[in-house]
mmCIF file of C-alpha atoms in Angstrom:
data_model
loop_
_atom_site.group_PDB
_atom_site.id
_atom_site.type_symbol
_atom_site.label_atom_id
_atom_site.label_comp_id
_atom_site.label_asym_id
_atom_site.label_seq_id
_atom_site.Cartn_x
_atom_site.Cartn_y
_atom_site.Cartn_z
ATOM 1 C CA MET L 50 102.114 109.600 96.552
ATOM 2 C CA SER L 51 101.305 108.578 92.653
ATOM 3 C CA TRP L 52 98.121 106.758 91.975
ATOM 4 C CA LEU L 53 99.419 103.289 91.114
ATOM 5 C CA VAL L 54 101.274 103.424 94.304
ATOM 6 C CA ALA L 55 97.724 104.151 95.751
ATOM 7 C CA ILE L 56 95.862 101.432 93.913
ATOM 8 C CA VAL L 57 98.582 98.892 94.809
ATOM 9 C CA LEU L 58 98.293 99.932 99.044
ATOM 10 C CA GLY L 59 94.835 99.837 98.630
ATOM 11 C CA VAL L 60 94.970 96.178 97.361
ATOM 12 C CA VAL L 61 97.030 95.002 100.011
ATOM 13 C CA GLU L 62 95.180 96.602 102.717
ATOM 14 C CA GLY L 63 91.903 94.842 101.563
ATOM 15 C CA LEU L 64 93.450 91.576 100.722
ATOM 16 C CA THR L 65 94.920 91.677 104.461
ATOM 17 C CA GLU L 66 92.857 93.307 106.832
ATOM 18 C CA PHE L 67 90.884 90.278 107.428
ATOM 19 C CA LEU L 68 92.990 87.698 106.721
ATOM 20 C CA PRO L 69 95.003 86.211 109.985
ATOM 21 C CA VAL L 70 98.530 87.716 108.209
ATOM 22 C CA SER L 71 98.555 91.100 109.340
ATOM 23 C CA SER L 72 97.466 94.322 106.859
ATOM 24 C CA THR L 73 99.434 96.839 109.217
ATOM 25 C CA GLY L 74 102.734 94.801 108.741
ATOM 26 C CA HIS L 75 102.149 94.373 104.754
ATOM 27 C CA LEU L 76 101.514 97.987 104.305
ATOM 28 C CA THR L 77 104.744 98.825 106.136
ATOM 29 C CA ILE L 78 106.821 96.259 103.968
ATOM 30 C CA VAL L 79 105.262 97.608 100.770
ATOM 31 C CA GLU L 80 105.320 100.857 101.795
ATOM 32 C CA LYS L 81 108.667 100.177 102.464
ATOM 33 C CA LEU L 82 109.491 99.287 99.465
ATOM 34 C CA PHE L 83 107.871 101.564 97.555
ATOM 35 C CA GLY L 84 110.263 104.279 99.229
ATOM 36 C CA LEU L 85 108.071 105.661 101.418
ATOM 37 C CA SER L 86 108.844 106.960 105.137
ATOM 38 C CA ILE L 87 107.091 104.792 107.244
ATOM 39 C CA ASP L 88 107.437 106.380 110.236
ATOM 40 C CA SER L 89 106.763 110.062 108.686
ATOM 41 C CA SER L 90 103.067 111.048 110.476
ATOM 42 C CA ASP L 91 101.229 111.136 107.207
ATOM 43 C CA ILE L 92 102.040 108.150 106.237
ATOM 44 C CA THR L 93 101.024 106.165 109.659
ATOM 45 C CA ALA L 94 97.733 108.733 109.038
ATOM 46 C CA PHE L 95 97.154 107.085 105.591
ATOM 47 C CA THR L 96 97.900 103.716 106.812
ATOM 48 C CA ALA L 97 95.129 104.015 109.310
ATOM 49 C CA ILE L 98 92.818 105.747 107.448
ATOM 50 C CA ILE L 99 92.450 103.579 104.209
ATOM 51 C CA GLN L 100 91.612 100.410 106.853
ATOM 52 C CA VAL L 101 88.112 102.500 107.201
ATOM 53 C CA GLY L 102 87.433 101.379 103.576
ATOM 54 C CA ALA L 103 87.662 97.492 104.741
ATOM 55 C CA ILE L 104 86.082 98.098 107.584
ATOM 56 C CA LEU L 105 83.046 99.804 105.369
ATOM 57 C CA ALA L 106 83.143 96.371 103.804
ATOM 58 C CA ALA L 107 83.067 94.377 107.215
ATOM 59 C CA ILE L 108 79.904 96.774 108.092
ATOM 60 C CA ILE L 109 78.056 96.562 104.987
ATOM 61 C CA TYR L 110 78.485 92.359 105.154
ATOM 62 C CA PHE L 111 77.098 91.867 108.400
ATOM 63 C CA TRP L 112 74.588 94.708 108.308
ATOM 64 C CA SER L 113 71.574 92.174 109.578
ATOM 65 C CA ASP L 114 74.028 90.764 112.051
ATOM 66 C CA ILE L 115 74.954 94.458 113.110
ATOM 67 C CA VAL L 116 70.970 96.128 113.156
ATOM 68 C CA ARG L 117 70.003 92.760 115.253
ATOM 69 C CA LEU L 118 72.827 93.179 118.041
ATOM 70 C CA ALA L 119 72.056 96.972 118.141
ATOM 71 C CA VAL L 120 68.614 96.448 118.289
ATOM 72 C CA GLY L 121 68.744 93.878 120.936
ATOM 73 C CA TRP L 122 70.836 95.978 122.975
ATOM 74 C CA PHE L 123 68.886 99.246 122.763
ATOM 75 C CA GLN L 124 65.851 97.402 123.633
ATOM 76 C CA GLY L 125 67.611 96.090 126.495
ATOM 77 C CA LEU L 126 68.743 98.854 127.971
ATOM 78 C CA PHE L 127 65.304 100.720 128.414
ATOM 79 C CA HIS L 128 63.554 97.003 128.973
ATOM 80 C CA ALA L 129 64.597 94.340 131.415
ATOM 81 C CA ASP L 130 62.416 91.610 129.864
ATOM 82 C CA LYS L 131 64.275 92.136 126.480
ATOM 83 C CA ARG L 132 67.876 91.542 127.665
ATOM 84 C CA GLY L 133 68.245 88.208 126.025
ATOM 85 C CA THR L 134 71.027 86.887 124.046
ATOM 86 C CA ASN L 135 71.724 90.105 121.362
ATOM 87 C CA TYR L 136 71.723 92.396 124.203
ATOM 88 C CA ARG L 137 74.622 90.845 126.191
ATOM 89 C CA LEU L 138 76.509 90.051 122.756
ATOM 90 C CA GLY L 139 75.947 94.032 121.828
ATOM 91 C CA TRP L 140 77.467 94.659 125.384
ATOM 92 C CA SER L 141 80.534 91.757 124.538
ATOM 93 C CA VAL L 142 81.204 93.726 121.332
ATOM 94 C CA ILE L 143 81.487 97.366 123.569
ATOM 95 C CA ILE L 144 83.426 95.783 126.284
ATOM 96 C CA GLY L 145 85.620 93.811 123.997
ATOM 97 C CA SER L 146 86.506 97.218 121.973
ATOM 98 C CA ILE L 147 87.465 99.002 125.166
ATOM 99 C CA PRO L 148 91.329 97.784 125.692
ATOM 100 C CA ILE L 149 92.416 98.403 122.240
ATOM 101 C CA GLY L 150 91.271 101.576 122.281
ATOM 102 C CA ILE L 151 93.132 102.218 125.881
ATOM 103 C CA VAL L 152 96.314 100.675 124.841
ATOM 104 C CA GLY L 153 96.317 102.595 121.045
ATOM 105 C CA LEU L 154 95.864 105.809 122.752
ATOM 106 C CA LEU L 155 98.669 105.267 125.948
ATOM 107 C CA PHE L 156 101.382 104.013 123.221
ATOM 108 C CA GLN L 157 100.286 106.050 119.880
ATOM 109 C CA LYS L 158 103.746 107.707 119.729
ATOM 110 C CA VAL L 159 105.331 104.068 120.246
ATOM 111 C CA ILE L 160 103.109 102.278 117.623
ATOM 112 C CA GLU L 161 103.786 104.923 115.361
ATOM 113 C CA THR L 162 107.413 105.203 115.765
ATOM 114 C CA THR L 163 109.436 102.515 117.190
ATOM 115 C CA LEU L 164 106.966 99.291 116.559
ATOM 116 C CA ARG L 165 106.871 100.549 112.913
ATOM 117 C CA SER L 166 110.585 99.074 112.182
ATOM 118 C CA LEU L 167 110.204 95.983 109.658
ATOM 119 C CA TRP L 168 112.680 94.119 112.012
ATOM 120 C CA VAL L 169 109.304 94.226 114.521
ATOM 121 C CA VAL L 170 107.465 93.196 111.551
ATOM 122 C CA ALA L 171 109.132 90.443 110.399
ATOM 123 C CA ILE L 172 109.687 89.047 114.025
ATOM 124 C CA ALA L 173 106.032 89.405 114.957
ATOM 125 C CA LEU L 174 105.249 87.547 111.478
ATOM 126 C CA ILE L 175 107.125 84.597 112.432
ATOM 127 C CA VAL L 176 106.598 84.470 116.426
ATOM 128 C CA TRP L 177 102.400 85.081 116.194
ATOM 129 C CA SER L 178 102.457 81.901 113.433
ATOM 130 C CA ALA L 179 103.607 79.790 115.920
ATOM 131 C CA VAL L 180 100.908 81.057 118.304
ATOM 132 C CA LEU L 181 98.427 80.796 115.328
ATOM 133 C CA TRP L 182 99.570 77.101 114.928
ATOM 134 C CA PHE L 183 98.892 76.023 118.415
ATOM 135 C CA ALA L 184 95.516 77.748 118.555
ATOM 136 C CA ASP L 185 94.714 75.903 115.172
ATOM 137 C CA ARG L 186 95.772 72.355 116.397
ATOM 138 C CA HIS L 187 94.262 72.176 120.039
ATOM 139 C CA ALA L 188 91.144 74.124 119.639
ATOM 140 C CA THR L 189 89.686 73.049 116.421
ATOM 141 C CA ASN L 190 86.414 71.170 115.287
ATOM 142 C CA LEU L 191 88.122 69.660 112.096
ATOM 143 C CA ASP L 192 89.026 66.511 113.617
ATOM 144 C CA HIS L 193 86.440 64.337 113.984
ATOM 145 C CA SER L 194 88.269 62.040 116.341
ATOM 146 C CA LYS L 195 88.228 63.987 118.534
ATOM 147 C CA THR L 196 84.827 65.306 121.140
ATOM 148 C CA VAL L 197 84.939 68.433 121.634
ATOM 149 C CA GLN L 198 81.849 70.375 121.924
ATOM 150 C CA LEU L 199 82.913 74.093 121.205
ATOM 151 C CA ARG L 200 80.384 77.132 121.955
ATOM 152 C CA ASP L 201 79.031 79.063 119.324
ATOM 153 C CA GLU L 202 77.731 82.861 119.498
ATOM 154 C CA SER L 203 75.314 82.432 122.192
ATOM 155 C CA SER L 204 77.100 80.929 124.351
ATOM 156 C CA LEU L 205 79.580 83.624 124.307
ATOM 157 C CA THR L 206 80.366 85.466 127.750
ATOM 158 C CA MET L 207 81.811 88.833 128.885
ATOM 159 C CA LEU L 208 84.949 86.954 129.890
ATOM 160 C CA ASP L 209 85.508 85.956 126.671
ATOM 161 C CA ALA L 210 84.774 89.374 125.376
ATOM 162 C CA ILE L 211 87.554 90.990 127.878
ATOM 163 C CA VAL L 212 90.029 88.248 126.780
ATOM 164 C CA ILE L 213 89.697 88.550 123.094
ATOM 165 C CA GLY L 214 89.580 92.124 123.695
ATOM 166 C CA CYS L 215 92.816 92.314 125.531
ATOM 167 C CA THR L 216 94.415 90.318 123.088
ATOM 168 C CA GLN L 217 93.290 92.328 120.419
ATOM 169 C CA CYS L 218 95.584 94.782 121.810
ATOM 170 C CA LEU L 219 98.357 92.450 120.809
ATOM 171 C CA ALA L 220 97.808 93.328 117.104
ATOM 172 C CA LEU L 221 98.708 97.086 117.507
ATOM 173 C CA VAL L 222 102.504 95.920 116.984
ATOM 174 C CA PRO L 223 102.745 95.642 113.112
ATOM 175 C CA GLY L 224 103.198 91.759 112.019
ATOM 176 C CA VAL L 225 101.279 90.543 114.839
ATOM 177 C CA SER L 226 97.482 90.567 112.941
ATOM 178 C CA ARG L 227 94.244 91.674 114.456
ATOM 179 C CA SER L 228 92.046 88.873 113.087
ATOM 180 C CA GLY L 229 95.067 86.334 113.773
ATOM 181 C CA ALA L 230 94.934 87.808 117.579
ATOM 182 C CA THR L 231 91.427 87.908 117.867
ATOM 183 C CA ILE L 232 91.048 84.422 115.880
ATOM 184 C CA SER L 233 93.311 82.610 118.029
ATOM 185 C CA ALA L 234 92.135 84.028 121.381
ATOM 186 C CA ALA L 235 88.328 82.906 120.498
ATOM 187 C CA LEU L 236 89.783 79.356 119.499
ATOM 188 C CA LEU L 237 91.392 78.837 122.489
ATOM 189 C CA ARG L 238 88.418 80.134 124.437
ATOM 190 C CA GLY L 239 86.690 76.894 122.957
ATOM 191 C CA ILE L 240 84.609 78.792 120.500
ATOM 192 C CA ASP L 241 84.084 77.311 116.960
ATOM 193 C CA ARG L 242 86.173 78.344 114.101
ATOM 194 C CA THR L 243 83.380 80.081 112.250
ATOM 195 C CA THR L 244 81.927 82.208 115.354
ATOM 196 C CA ALA L 245 85.690 83.103 116.286
ATOM 197 C CA THR L 246 86.343 84.891 113.111
ATOM 198 C CA ARG L 247 82.742 86.445 112.747
ATOM 199 C CA TRP L 248 83.498 87.858 116.125
ATOM 200 C CA SER L 249 86.872 89.181 114.933
ATOM 201 C CA PHE L 250 85.415 91.183 112.183
ATOM 202 C CA PHE L 251 82.557 92.606 114.942
ATOM 203 C CA LEU L 252 85.874 93.531 117.295
ATOM 204 C CA GLY L 253 87.663 95.124 114.204
ATOM 205 C CA ILE L 254 84.764 97.411 113.223
ATOM 206 C CA PRO L 255 84.519 100.029 116.303
ATOM 207 C CA ALA L 256 88.788 99.818 116.719
ATOM 208 C CA LEU L 257 89.146 100.728 112.968
ATOM 209 C CA THR L 258 86.567 103.188 112.604
ATOM 210 C CA LEU L 259 87.581 105.259 115.426
ATOM 211 C CA SER L 260 91.238 105.045 114.774
ATOM 212 C CA GLY L 261 90.578 105.780 110.817
ATOM 213 C CA ALA L 262 88.404 108.625 111.733
ATOM 214 C CA MET L 263 90.844 110.000 114.588
ATOM 215 C CA GLN L 264 93.391 109.879 112.015
ATOM 216 C CA ALA L 265 91.328 111.930 109.285
ATOM 217 C CA VAL L 266 90.279 114.567 111.846
ATOM 218 C CA THR L 267 93.598 114.948 113.605
ATOM 219 C CA GLN L 268 95.788 114.519 110.654
ATOM 220 C CA TYR L 269 93.886 116.372 108.090
ATOM 221 C CA HIS L 270 96.258 118.848 106.942
ATOM 222 C CA THR L 271 99.361 116.248 107.566
ATOM 223 C CA ILE L 272 97.660 114.177 104.685
ATOM 224 C CA SER L 273 96.804 117.253 102.709
ATOM 225 C CA THR L 274 100.515 118.219 102.240
ATOM 226 C CA GLY L 275 101.859 114.731 102.298
ATOM 227 C CA VAL L 276 100.497 111.866 100.534
ATOM 228 C CA GLY L 277 97.610 113.447 99.291
ATOM 229 C CA TRP L 278 94.019 113.366 99.697
ATOM 230 C CA GLY L 279 93.093 112.088 96.157
ATOM 231 C CA PRO L 280 95.185 109.021 96.543
ATOM 232 C CA THR L 281 94.157 108.495 100.245
ATOM 233 C CA ILE L 282 90.504 108.201 98.721
ATOM 234 C CA VAL L 283 91.454 106.137 96.050
ATOM 235 C CA ALA L 284 93.388 103.481 98.106
ATOM 236 C CA THR L 285 90.753 103.394 100.741
ATOM 237 C CA ILE L 286 87.893 102.887 98.101
ATOM 238 C CA ILE L 287 90.119 100.113 96.362
ATOM 239 C CA SER L 288 90.358 98.456 99.767
ATOM 240 C CA PHE L 289 86.453 98.159 100.190
ATOM 241 C CA GLY L 290 85.899 96.354 97.225
ATOM 242 C CA VAL L 291 89.010 93.987 97.825
ATOM 243 C CA ALA L 292 88.114 93.254 101.677
ATOM 244 C CA TYR L 293 84.480 92.867 100.761
ATOM 245 C CA ALA L 294 85.643 90.052 98.395
ATOM 246 C CA ALA L 295 87.757 88.411 101.116
ATOM 247 C CA ILE L 296 85.567 88.050 103.835
ATOM 248 C CA ALA L 297 82.970 86.120 101.827
ATOM 249 C CA TRP L 298 86.172 83.602 100.845
ATOM 250 C CA LEU L 299 87.276 83.613 104.593
ATOM 251 C CA LEU L 300 83.917 82.841 106.156
ATOM 252 C CA ARG L 301 83.607 79.694 103.468
ATOM 253 C CA PHE L 302 87.758 79.086 104.197
ATOM 254 C CA VAL L 303 87.283 78.786 107.797
ATOM 255 C CA ALA L 304 84.355 76.558 108.061
ATOM 256 C CA SER L 305 86.358 73.574 106.463
ATOM 257 C CA ASN L 306 89.942 74.289 106.457
ATOM 258 C CA ARG L 307 93.066 74.791 108.789
ATOM 259 C CA PHE L 308 94.993 77.923 108.960
ATOM 260 C CA THR L 309 98.107 76.035 107.625
ATOM 261 C CA VAL L 310 98.707 78.574 104.499
ATOM 262 C CA PHE L 311 98.598 81.316 106.370
ATOM 263 C CA ILE L 312 101.117 80.115 109.053
ATOM 264 C CA VAL L 313 103.648 79.076 106.140
ATOM 265 C CA TYR L 314 103.048 82.591 104.410
ATOM 266 C CA ARG L 315 103.562 84.329 107.456
ATOM 267 C CA VAL L 316 107.299 82.465 108.617
ATOM 268 C CA LEU L 317 108.376 82.778 104.414
ATOM 269 C CA ALA L 318 107.099 86.210 104.386
ATOM 270 C CA GLY L 319 108.780 87.130 108.036
ATOM 271 C CA LEU L 320 112.154 85.695 106.837
ATOM 272 C CA VAL L 321 111.659 86.924 103.283
ATOM 273 C CA VAL L 322 111.836 90.682 104.888
ATOM 274 C CA MET L 323 114.518 89.436 107.091
ATOM 275 C CA GLY L 324 117.092 88.888 104.208
ATOM 276 C CA LEU L 325 115.882 91.758 102.581
ATOM 277 C CA ILE L 326 117.415 93.820 105.663
ATOM 278 C CA VAL L 327 120.227 91.847 106.263
ATOM 279 C CA PHE L 328 121.376 92.065 102.420
ATOM 280 C CA GLY L 329 120.432 95.719 102.202
ATOM 281 C CA VAL L 330 117.965 95.719 99.957
ATOM 282 C CA ILE L 331 115.954 97.812 102.301
ATOM 283 C CA HIS L 332 116.307 99.326 105.714
ATOM 284 C CA ALA L 333 114.396 98.442 108.909
ATOM 285 C CA VAL L 334 113.112 102.103 109.413
#
């Protein structure tokens, strides 16, 4: 892989990881446009590893929150009188992260091969846009004419964690979007927009960190003889920087805006990919 391609893919990953547009779907599309074999083991490993850069950005950005939850969880394990909100939220992150880990391991081969088809990406981009639109319109605090009491972080329950965590599994389909899936589920659970977005970050940290680490360990030789560790590290560093800026922007955006721009973009992107496939510009696999 050339350095230029690595930089471009790092930018794509950083921009799309936390936006509800599917980073894996976009990486798959751009990788295909560059003529890369999207279902080869080194490319699938590369795609998973560079996500760690974006996740590291989330860890740094939310470091104080992570420490707060971790300390509260550890204290609650040994002291019953300290089992307050942070203890419960700590368990919520752990429990909510389990489903995608199990499903990801069980269907790893299918995810890395069959689901990497650009037809799958295009269809998922369009179909999940409808879900995001429904969640955005029917579970929002932007319409002041509606007196809907939404819930914040302090009211999150284990059932919320399970529902949102299970929905996150759908993001294993390229084009769905992990953040889009988790935010939609949270909104439909009556959780306010900012909390839904923050919780999407928290649930993504364990899942994507473990996925990237596993690929780095198990596919070390494949990366070395394939795309190369130099381009992989460069793309990871680029994704970190771009993702950090994207996080700050997204949190400000969701506080006072609907997801209309992302929904329209997803539909257009899906249609463009379909057109490119139909007219033979790119192949689906």
